[in-house]
PDB file of C-alpha atoms in Angstrom:
ATOM      1  CA  GLU A 232      16.820   1.405  -6.261  1.00  0.00           C
ATOM      2  CA  ILE A 233      14.392  -1.267  -7.329  1.00  0.00           C
ATOM      3  CA  VAL A 234      11.780  -0.361  -9.932  1.00  0.00           C
ATOM      4  CA  LEU A 235       8.762  -2.623 -10.404  1.00  0.00           C
ATOM      5  CA  THR A 236       7.114  -2.607 -13.841  1.00  0.00           C
ATOM      6  CA  GLN A 237       3.675  -4.137 -14.257  1.00  0.00           C
ATOM      7  CA  SER A 238       2.125  -5.338 -17.480  1.00  0.00           C
ATOM      8  CA  PRO A 239      -0.218  -4.966 -19.126  1.00  0.00           C
ATOM      9  CA  GLY A 240      -1.393  -1.530 -18.089  1.00  0.00           C
ATOM     10  CA  THR A 241      -4.982  -2.540 -18.741  1.00  0.00           C
ATOM     11  CA  LEU A 242      -6.404  -6.033 -19.131  1.00  0.00           C
ATOM     12  CA  SER A 243      -9.893  -6.519 -20.579  1.00  0.00           C
ATOM     13  CA  LEU A 244     -11.466  -9.876 -19.800  1.00  0.00           C
ATOM     14  CA  SER A 245     -14.867 -11.429 -19.167  1.00  0.00           C
ATOM     15  CA  PRO A 246     -16.124 -13.071 -15.972  1.00  0.00           C
ATOM     16  CA  GLY A 247     -15.102 -16.714 -15.889  1.00  0.00           C
ATOM     17  CA  GLU A 248     -11.878 -16.108 -17.807  1.00  0.00           C
ATOM     18  CA  ARG A 249      -8.357 -16.489 -16.467  1.00  0.00           C
ATOM     19  CA  ALA A 250      -6.286 -13.379 -15.702  1.00  0.00           C
ATOM     20  CA  THR A 251      -2.497 -13.276 -15.713  1.00  0.00           C
ATOM     21  CA  LEU A 252      -0.804 -10.131 -14.413  1.00  0.00           C
ATOM     22  CA  SER A 253       2.943  -9.583 -14.574  1.00  0.00           C
ATOM     23  CA  CYS A 254       5.384  -7.721 -12.335  1.00  0.00           C
ATOM     24  CA  ARG A 255       9.011  -7.355 -13.384  1.00  0.00           C
ATOM     25  CA  ALA A 256      11.717  -6.026 -11.077  1.00  0.00           C
ATOM     26  CA  SER A 257      14.702  -4.002 -12.306  1.00  0.00           C
ATOM     27  CA  GLN A 258      16.981  -6.241 -10.257  1.00  0.00           C
ATOM     28  CA  SER A 259      16.624  -9.603  -8.633  1.00  0.00           C
ATOM     29  CA  VAL A 260      14.529  -9.527  -5.478  1.00  0.00           C
ATOM     30  CA  SER A 261      13.962 -12.116  -2.826  1.00  0.00           C
ATOM     31  CA  SER A 262      10.630 -13.822  -3.500  1.00  0.00           C
ATOM     32  CA  SER A 263      10.080 -13.679   0.227  1.00  0.00           C
ATOM     33  CA  TYR A 264       9.375  -9.976  -0.136  1.00  0.00           C
ATOM     34  CA  LEU A 265       6.989  -9.642  -3.075  1.00  0.00           C
ATOM     35  CA  ALA A 266       3.364  -8.777  -2.381  1.00  0.00           C
ATOM     36  CA  TRP A 267       0.227  -8.118  -4.421  1.00  0.00           C
ATOM     37  CA  TYR A 268      -2.700  -5.822  -3.574  1.00  0.00           C
ATOM     38  CA  GLN A 269      -6.157  -5.219  -4.995  1.00  0.00           C
ATOM     39  CA  GLN A 270      -7.706  -1.757  -4.954  1.00  0.00           C
ATOM     40  CA  LYS A 271     -11.273  -0.853  -5.853  1.00  0.00           C
ATOM     41  CA  PRO A 272     -12.399   2.744  -6.466  1.00  0.00           C
ATOM     42  CA  GLY A 273     -12.705   4.736  -3.277  1.00  0.00           C
ATOM     43  CA  GLN A 274     -11.249   1.952  -1.145  1.00  0.00           C
ATOM     44  CA  ALA A 275      -7.930   1.262   0.501  1.00  0.00           C
ATOM     45  CA  PRO A 276      -5.722  -1.411  -1.026  1.00  0.00           C
ATOM     46  CA  ARG A 277      -6.250  -4.975   0.191  1.00  0.00           C
ATOM     47  CA  LEU A 278      -3.415  -7.456   0.626  1.00  0.00           C
ATOM     48  CA  LEU A 279      -3.863 -10.511  -1.589  1.00  0.00           C
ATOM     49  CA  ILE A 280      -0.493 -12.272  -1.722  1.00  0.00           C
ATOM     50  CA  TYR A 281       2.728 -11.978   0.286  1.00  0.00           C
ATOM     51  CA  GLY A 282       6.010 -13.821   0.000  1.00  0.00           C
ATOM     52  CA  ALA A 283       5.259 -14.094  -3.750  1.00  0.00           C
ATOM     53  CA  SER A 284       2.854 -17.018  -3.309  1.00  0.00           C
ATOM     54  CA  SER A 285       1.169 -17.013   0.127  1.00  0.00           C
ATOM     55  CA  ARG A 286      -2.456 -15.952   0.193  1.00  0.00           C
ATOM     56  CA  ALA A 287      -3.447 -13.449   2.851  1.00  0.00           C
ATOM     57  CA  THR A 288      -6.187 -14.240   5.338  1.00  0.00           C
ATOM     58  CA  GLY A 289      -9.595 -14.592   3.716  1.00  0.00           C
ATOM     59  CA  ILE A 290      -8.373 -14.420   0.117  1.00  0.00           C
ATOM     60  CA  PRO A 291     -10.132 -16.924  -2.182  1.00  0.00           C
ATOM     61  CA  ASP A 292      -8.037 -19.689  -3.687  1.00  0.00           C
ATOM     62  CA  ARG A 293      -8.746 -18.476  -7.227  1.00  0.00           C
ATOM     63  CA  PHE A 294      -5.968 -15.947  -6.511  1.00  0.00           C
ATOM     64  CA  SER A 295      -2.442 -17.328  -6.774  1.00  0.00           C
ATOM     65  CA  GLY A 296       1.025 -15.844  -6.979  1.00  0.00           C
ATOM     66  CA  SER A 297       4.226 -17.229  -8.430  1.00  0.00           C
ATOM     67  CA  GLY A 298       7.659 -16.234  -9.623  1.00  0.00           C
ATOM     68  CA  SER A 299      11.192 -15.575  -8.483  1.00  0.00           C
ATOM     69  CA  GLY A 300      14.178 -13.397  -9.267  1.00  0.00           C
ATOM     70  CA  THR A 301      12.871 -10.575 -11.428  1.00  0.00           C
ATOM     71  CA  ASP A 302       9.608 -12.011 -12.791  1.00  0.00           C
ATOM     72  CA  PHE A 303       6.455 -12.470 -10.764  1.00  0.00           C
ATOM     73  CA  THR A 304       2.882 -13.314 -11.725  1.00  0.00           C
ATOM     74  CA  LEU A 305      -0.532 -12.921 -10.158  1.00  0.00           C
ATOM     75  CA  THR A 306      -3.097 -15.324 -11.577  1.00  0.00           C
ATOM     76  CA  ILE A 307      -6.850 -15.208 -11.062  1.00  0.00           C
ATOM     77  CA  SER A 308      -8.122 -18.575 -12.216  1.00  0.00           C
ATOM     78  CA  ARG A 309     -11.766 -17.722 -12.917  1.00  0.00           C
ATOM     79  CA  LEU A 310     -12.759 -14.092 -12.770  1.00  0.00           C
ATOM     80  CA  GLU A 311     -15.695 -13.120 -10.605  1.00  0.00           C
ATOM     81  CA  PRO A 312     -17.483  -9.764 -11.103  1.00  0.00           C
ATOM     82  CA  GLU A 313     -15.946  -8.431  -7.883  1.00  0.00           C
ATOM     83  CA  ASP A 314     -12.388  -9.071  -9.149  1.00  0.00           C
ATOM     84  CA  PHE A 315     -12.420  -6.163 -11.596  1.00  0.00           C
ATOM     85  CA  ALA A 316     -10.136  -3.626  -9.939  1.00  0.00           C
ATOM     86  CA  VAL A 317      -6.580  -2.282 -10.018  1.00  0.00           C
ATOM     87  CA  TYR A 318      -3.769  -4.582  -8.899  1.00  0.00           C
ATOM     88  CA  TYR A 319      -0.386  -3.502  -7.562  1.00  0.00           C
ATOM     89  CA  CYS A 320       2.773  -5.434  -6.842  1.00  0.00           C
ATOM     90  CA  GLN A 321       5.076  -4.244  -4.079  1.00  0.00           C
ATOM     91  CA  GLN A 322       8.483  -4.949  -2.650  1.00  0.00           C
ATOM     92  CA  PHE A 323       9.361  -3.015   0.507  1.00  0.00           C
ATOM     93  CA  TRP A 324       9.282   0.659  -0.491  1.00  0.00           C
ATOM     94  CA  ALA A 325       8.561   0.106  -4.189  1.00  0.00           C
ATOM     95  CA  PHE A 326       5.164  -0.282  -5.816  1.00  0.00           C
ATOM     96  CA  GLY A 327       4.445  -1.141  -9.417  1.00  0.00           C
ATOM     97  CA  GLN A 328       2.362   1.352 -11.372  1.00  0.00           C
ATOM     98  CA  GLY A 329      -0.655  -0.949 -11.352  1.00  0.00           C
ATOM     99  CA  THR A 330      -2.667  -3.076 -13.781  1.00  0.00           C
ATOM    100  CA  LYS A 331      -6.306  -2.176 -14.311  1.00  0.00           C
ATOM    101  CA  LEU A 332      -8.458  -5.268 -14.796  1.00  0.00           C
ATOM    102  CA  GLU A 333     -11.633  -4.227 -16.591  1.00  0.00           C
ATOM    103  CA  ILE A 334     -14.708  -6.024 -17.818  1.00  0.00           C
ATOM    104  CA  LYS A 335     -14.678  -6.771 -21.538  1.00  0.00           C
TER     105      LYS A 335
ATOM    106  CA  GLN B  58     -10.389  -7.525  14.748  1.00  0.00           C
ATOM    107  CA  VAL B  59      -7.537  -5.347  13.552  1.00  0.00           C
ATOM    108  CA  GLN B  60      -8.598  -1.809  12.710  1.00  0.00           C
ATOM    109  CA  LEU B  61      -6.748   1.330  11.714  1.00  0.00           C
ATOM    110  CA  VAL B  62      -8.897   4.461  11.900  1.00  0.00           C
ATOM    111  CA  GLN B  63      -7.535   7.655  10.436  1.00  0.00           C
ATOM    112  CA  SER B  64      -8.378  11.296  11.061  1.00  0.00           C
ATOM    113  CA  GLY B  65     -10.597  13.277   8.747  1.00  0.00           C
ATOM    114  CA  ALA B  66      -9.999  15.179   5.545  1.00  0.00           C
ATOM    115  CA  GLU B  67      -7.871  18.313   5.589  1.00  0.00           C
ATOM    116  CA  VAL B  68      -7.580  21.379   3.364  1.00  0.00           C
ATOM    117  CA  LYS B  69      -4.308  23.274   3.617  1.00  0.00           C
ATOM    118  CA  LYS B  70      -2.655  26.204   1.904  1.00  0.00           C
ATOM    119  CA  PRO B  71       0.720  25.849   0.181  1.00  0.00           C
ATOM    120  CA  GLY B  72       3.548  26.104   2.689  1.00  0.00           C
ATOM    121  CA  ALA B  73       1.448  24.862   5.605  1.00  0.00           C
ATOM    122  CA  SER B  74       1.796  21.589   7.519  1.00  0.00           C
ATOM    123  CA  VAL B  75      -0.594  18.719   8.053  1.00  0.00           C
ATOM    124  CA  LYS B  76      -0.638  16.001  10.707  1.00  0.00           C
ATOM    125  CA  VAL B  77      -2.646  12.835  10.076  1.00  0.00           C
ATOM    126  CA  SER B  78      -3.403  10.342  12.832  1.00  0.00           C
ATOM    127  CA  CYS B  79      -3.970   6.598  12.650  1.00  0.00           C
ATOM    128  CA  LYS B  80      -5.471   4.861  15.694  1.00  0.00           C
ATOM    129  CA  ALA B  81      -4.857   1.134  15.890  1.00  0.00           C
ATOM    130  CA  SER B  82      -6.915  -1.468  17.700  1.00  0.00           C
ATOM    131  CA  GLY B  83      -7.316  -5.236  17.818  1.00  0.00           C
ATOM    132  CA  TYR B  84      -3.638  -6.116  18.142  1.00  0.00           C
ATOM    133  CA  THR B  85      -0.561  -5.357  20.229  1.00  0.00           C
ATOM    134  CA  PHE B  86       0.484  -1.993  18.820  1.00  0.00           C
ATOM    135  CA  THR B  87       4.155  -2.267  19.711  1.00  0.00           C
ATOM    136  CA  SER B  88       4.547  -5.622  17.934  1.00  0.00           C
ATOM    137  CA  TYR B  89       4.284  -4.131  14.446  1.00  0.00           C
ATOM    138  CA  GLY B  90       5.445  -1.161  12.446  1.00  0.00           C
ATOM    139  CA  ILE B  91       3.285   1.327  10.613  1.00  0.00           C
ATOM    140  CA  SER B  92       3.922   2.452   7.063  1.00  0.00           C
ATOM    141  CA  TRP B  93       2.409   5.473   5.345  1.00  0.00           C
ATOM    142  CA  VAL B  94       1.452   5.319   1.674  1.00  0.00           C
ATOM    143  CA  ARG B  95      -0.091   8.084  -0.394  1.00  0.00           C
ATOM    144  CA  GLN B  96      -2.041   8.161  -3.628  1.00  0.00           C
ATOM    145  CA  ALA B  97      -2.439  11.291  -5.727  1.00  0.00           C
ATOM    146  CA  PRO B  98      -5.734  11.614  -7.632  1.00  0.00           C
ATOM    147  CA  GLY B  99      -5.902   9.022 -10.395  1.00  0.00           C
ATOM    148  CA  GLN B 100      -2.369   7.837  -9.678  1.00  0.00           C
ATOM    149  CA  GLY B 101      -0.659   4.808  -8.142  1.00  0.00           C
ATOM    150  CA  LEU B 102       0.614   4.089  -4.670  1.00  0.00           C
ATOM    151  CA  GLU B 103       3.675   5.854  -3.251  1.00  0.00           C
ATOM    152  CA  TRP B 104       5.446   4.602  -0.135  1.00  0.00           C
ATOM    153  CA  MET B 105       6.307   7.459   2.211  1.00  0.00           C
ATOM    154  CA  GLY B 106       8.031   5.748   5.093  1.00  0.00           C
ATOM    155  CA  TRP B 107       7.865   3.398   8.021  1.00  0.00           C
ATOM    156  CA  ILE B 108       8.026   3.656  11.785  1.00  0.00           C
ATOM    157  CA  SER B 109       8.581   0.960  14.357  1.00  0.00           C
ATOM    158  CA  ALA B 110       5.915   1.177  17.030  1.00  0.00           C
ATOM    159  CA  TYR B 111       8.280  -0.739  19.304  1.00  0.00           C
ATOM    160  CA  ASN B 112      11.189   1.709  19.436  1.00  0.00           C
ATOM    161  CA  GLY B 113      10.272   4.626  17.165  1.00  0.00           C
ATOM    162  CA  ASN B 114      12.911   3.883  14.530  1.00  0.00           C
ATOM    163  CA  THR B 115      12.010   5.425  11.193  1.00  0.00           C
ATOM    164  CA  ASN B 116      12.847   5.033   7.516  1.00  0.00           C
ATOM    165  CA  TYR B 117      11.629   7.758   5.151  1.00  0.00           C
ATOM    166  CA  ALA B 118      11.396   7.907   1.374  1.00  0.00           C
ATOM    167  CA  GLN B 119      14.321   9.889   0.075  1.00  0.00           C
ATOM    168  CA  LYS B 120      12.163  12.388  -1.797  1.00  0.00           C
ATOM    169  CA  LEU B 121      10.359  13.336   1.426  1.00  0.00           C
ATOM    170  CA  GLN B 122      13.407  13.527   3.710  1.00  0.00           C
ATOM    171  CA  GLY B 123      13.352  16.770   5.646  1.00  0.00           C
ATOM    172  CA  ARG B 124       9.630  17.371   5.139  1.00  0.00           C
ATOM    173  CA  VAL B 125       8.064  14.322   6.811  1.00  0.00           C
ATOM    174  CA  THR B 126       8.059  13.138  10.405  1.00  0.00           C
ATOM    175  CA  MET B 127       6.425   9.947  11.641  1.00  0.00           C
ATOM    176  CA  THR B 128       5.775   9.354  15.320  1.00  0.00           C
ATOM    177  CA  THR B 129       3.798   7.048  17.560  1.00  0.00           C
ATOM    178  CA  ASP B 130       2.054   7.356  20.915  1.00  0.00           C
ATOM    179  CA  THR B 131       2.067   3.901  22.480  1.00  0.00           C
ATOM    180  CA  SER B 132      -0.235   5.015  25.316  1.00  0.00           C
ATOM    181  CA  THR B 133      -3.054   5.510  22.807  1.00  0.00           C
ATOM    182  CA  SER B 134      -1.876   3.090  20.067  1.00  0.00           C
ATOM    183  CA  THR B 135      -1.820   5.943  17.601  1.00  0.00           C
ATOM    184  CA  ALA B 136       0.601   6.718  14.795  1.00  0.00           C
ATOM    185  CA  TYR B 137       1.073  10.157  13.290  1.00  0.00           C
ATOM    186  CA  MET B 138       2.444  11.461  10.018  1.00  0.00           C
ATOM    187  CA  GLU B 139       3.322  15.148   9.693  1.00  0.00           C
ATOM    188  CA  LEU B 140       4.169  16.655   6.314  1.00  0.00           C
ATOM    189  CA  ARG B 141       5.529  20.198   6.163  1.00  0.00           C
ATOM    190  CA  SER B 142       5.979  22.832   3.466  1.00  0.00           C
ATOM    191  CA  LEU B 143       2.997  21.482   1.582  1.00  0.00           C
ATOM    192  CA  ARG B 144       2.812  21.894  -2.179  1.00  0.00           C
ATOM    193  CA  SER B 145      -0.030  21.334  -4.599  1.00  0.00           C
ATOM    194  CA  ASP B 146       1.460  18.004  -5.651  1.00  0.00           C
ATOM    195  CA  ASP B 147       1.102  16.749  -2.069  1.00  0.00           C
ATOM    196  CA  THR B 148      -2.640  16.619  -2.691  1.00  0.00           C
ATOM    197  CA  ALA B 149      -3.442  12.953  -2.189  1.00  0.00           C
ATOM    198  CA  VAL B 150      -5.165  10.334  -0.096  1.00  0.00           C
ATOM    199  CA  TYR B 151      -2.824   9.327   2.709  1.00  0.00           C
ATOM    200  CA  TYR B 152      -3.046   5.790   4.098  1.00  0.00           C
ATOM    201  CA  CYS B 153      -1.532   4.200   7.155  1.00  0.00           C
ATOM    202  CA  ALA B 154      -0.940   0.466   7.003  1.00  0.00           C
ATOM    203  CA  ARG B 155       0.272  -2.141   9.465  1.00  0.00           C
ATOM    204  CA  ALA B 156       3.603  -3.520   8.354  1.00  0.00           C
ATOM    205  CA  SER B 157       4.442  -7.190   8.720  1.00  0.00           C
ATOM    206  CA  GLY B 158       7.087  -8.261  11.182  1.00  0.00           C
ATOM    207  CA  SER B 159       9.828  -7.868   8.609  1.00  0.00           C
ATOM    208  CA  GLY B 160       8.198  -4.743   7.208  1.00  0.00           C
ATOM    209  CA  ASP B 161       7.901  -6.161   3.730  1.00  0.00           C
ATOM    210  CA  TYR B 162       4.130  -6.137   3.267  1.00  0.00           C
ATOM    211  CA  PHE B 163       1.116  -4.301   4.624  1.00  0.00           C
ATOM    212  CA  ASP B 164      -1.693  -6.481   5.887  1.00  0.00           C
ATOM    213  CA  TYR B 165      -4.194  -3.963   7.292  1.00  0.00           C
ATOM    214  CA  TRP B 166      -4.905  -0.484   6.020  1.00  0.00           C
ATOM    215  CA  GLY B 167      -6.642   2.606   7.319  1.00  0.00           C
ATOM    216  CA  GLN B 168      -9.543   4.074   5.400  1.00  0.00           C
ATOM    217  CA  GLY B 169      -7.437   6.915   4.021  1.00  0.00           C
ATOM    218  CA  THR B 170      -7.318  10.661   4.658  1.00  0.00           C
ATOM    219  CA  LEU B 171      -7.704  13.131   1.810  1.00  0.00           C
ATOM    220  CA  VAL B 172      -5.322  16.060   2.097  1.00  0.00           C
ATOM    221  CA  THR B 173      -5.996  18.871  -0.351  1.00  0.00           C
ATOM    222  CA  VAL B 174      -3.390  21.584  -0.832  1.00  0.00           C
ATOM    223  CA  SER B 175      -4.842  24.630  -2.492  1.00  0.00           C
ATOM    224  CA  SER B 176      -4.498  28.384  -2.271  1.00  0.00           C
TER     225      SER B 176
END
């Protein structure tokens, strides 16, 4: 059973800064099947990235995904105020525990 | 546009059952699967299972096997999730989500249904 571990648990940054979020799998996974979601309080998750690096419809290009094997990364190039939220990685039936991106 | 609209909040006693609906619109219902994901208060996301809207095939999370049943009604483009023998730790927001063709990611989500289990 695949376990996805996200780090850090909480990331404190300022608007305009670059955010790098990590997702590590307990065993090698096909990069075709790694997705990232954003969730704001009281809202459903929103798909950001699928296939490790493909942006979903309507997602700004400041969001990018990369990685392969067991190590994957979500990068937000320049943080906007609306980007502060919780981010989850996912592979089929497994979700990471989430990274909270908070304003510093 | 694609929409998934879920039924309203429920309050149930321990041992009871709950059935949550998810009405889809804006796409061909039978061309995609539906997954159910739940989120306990203040916690992360937990995948519960998946159903093919094309043929009704299902795949359930092992920890919920025997307590959960997912079904679809293609005549109304609606998916259902029934959870039985409810316990207090089933208290959560339950989401339906459209699964991609290969079932590996979820591109549209319902608004969520809060199920509270309390005596």
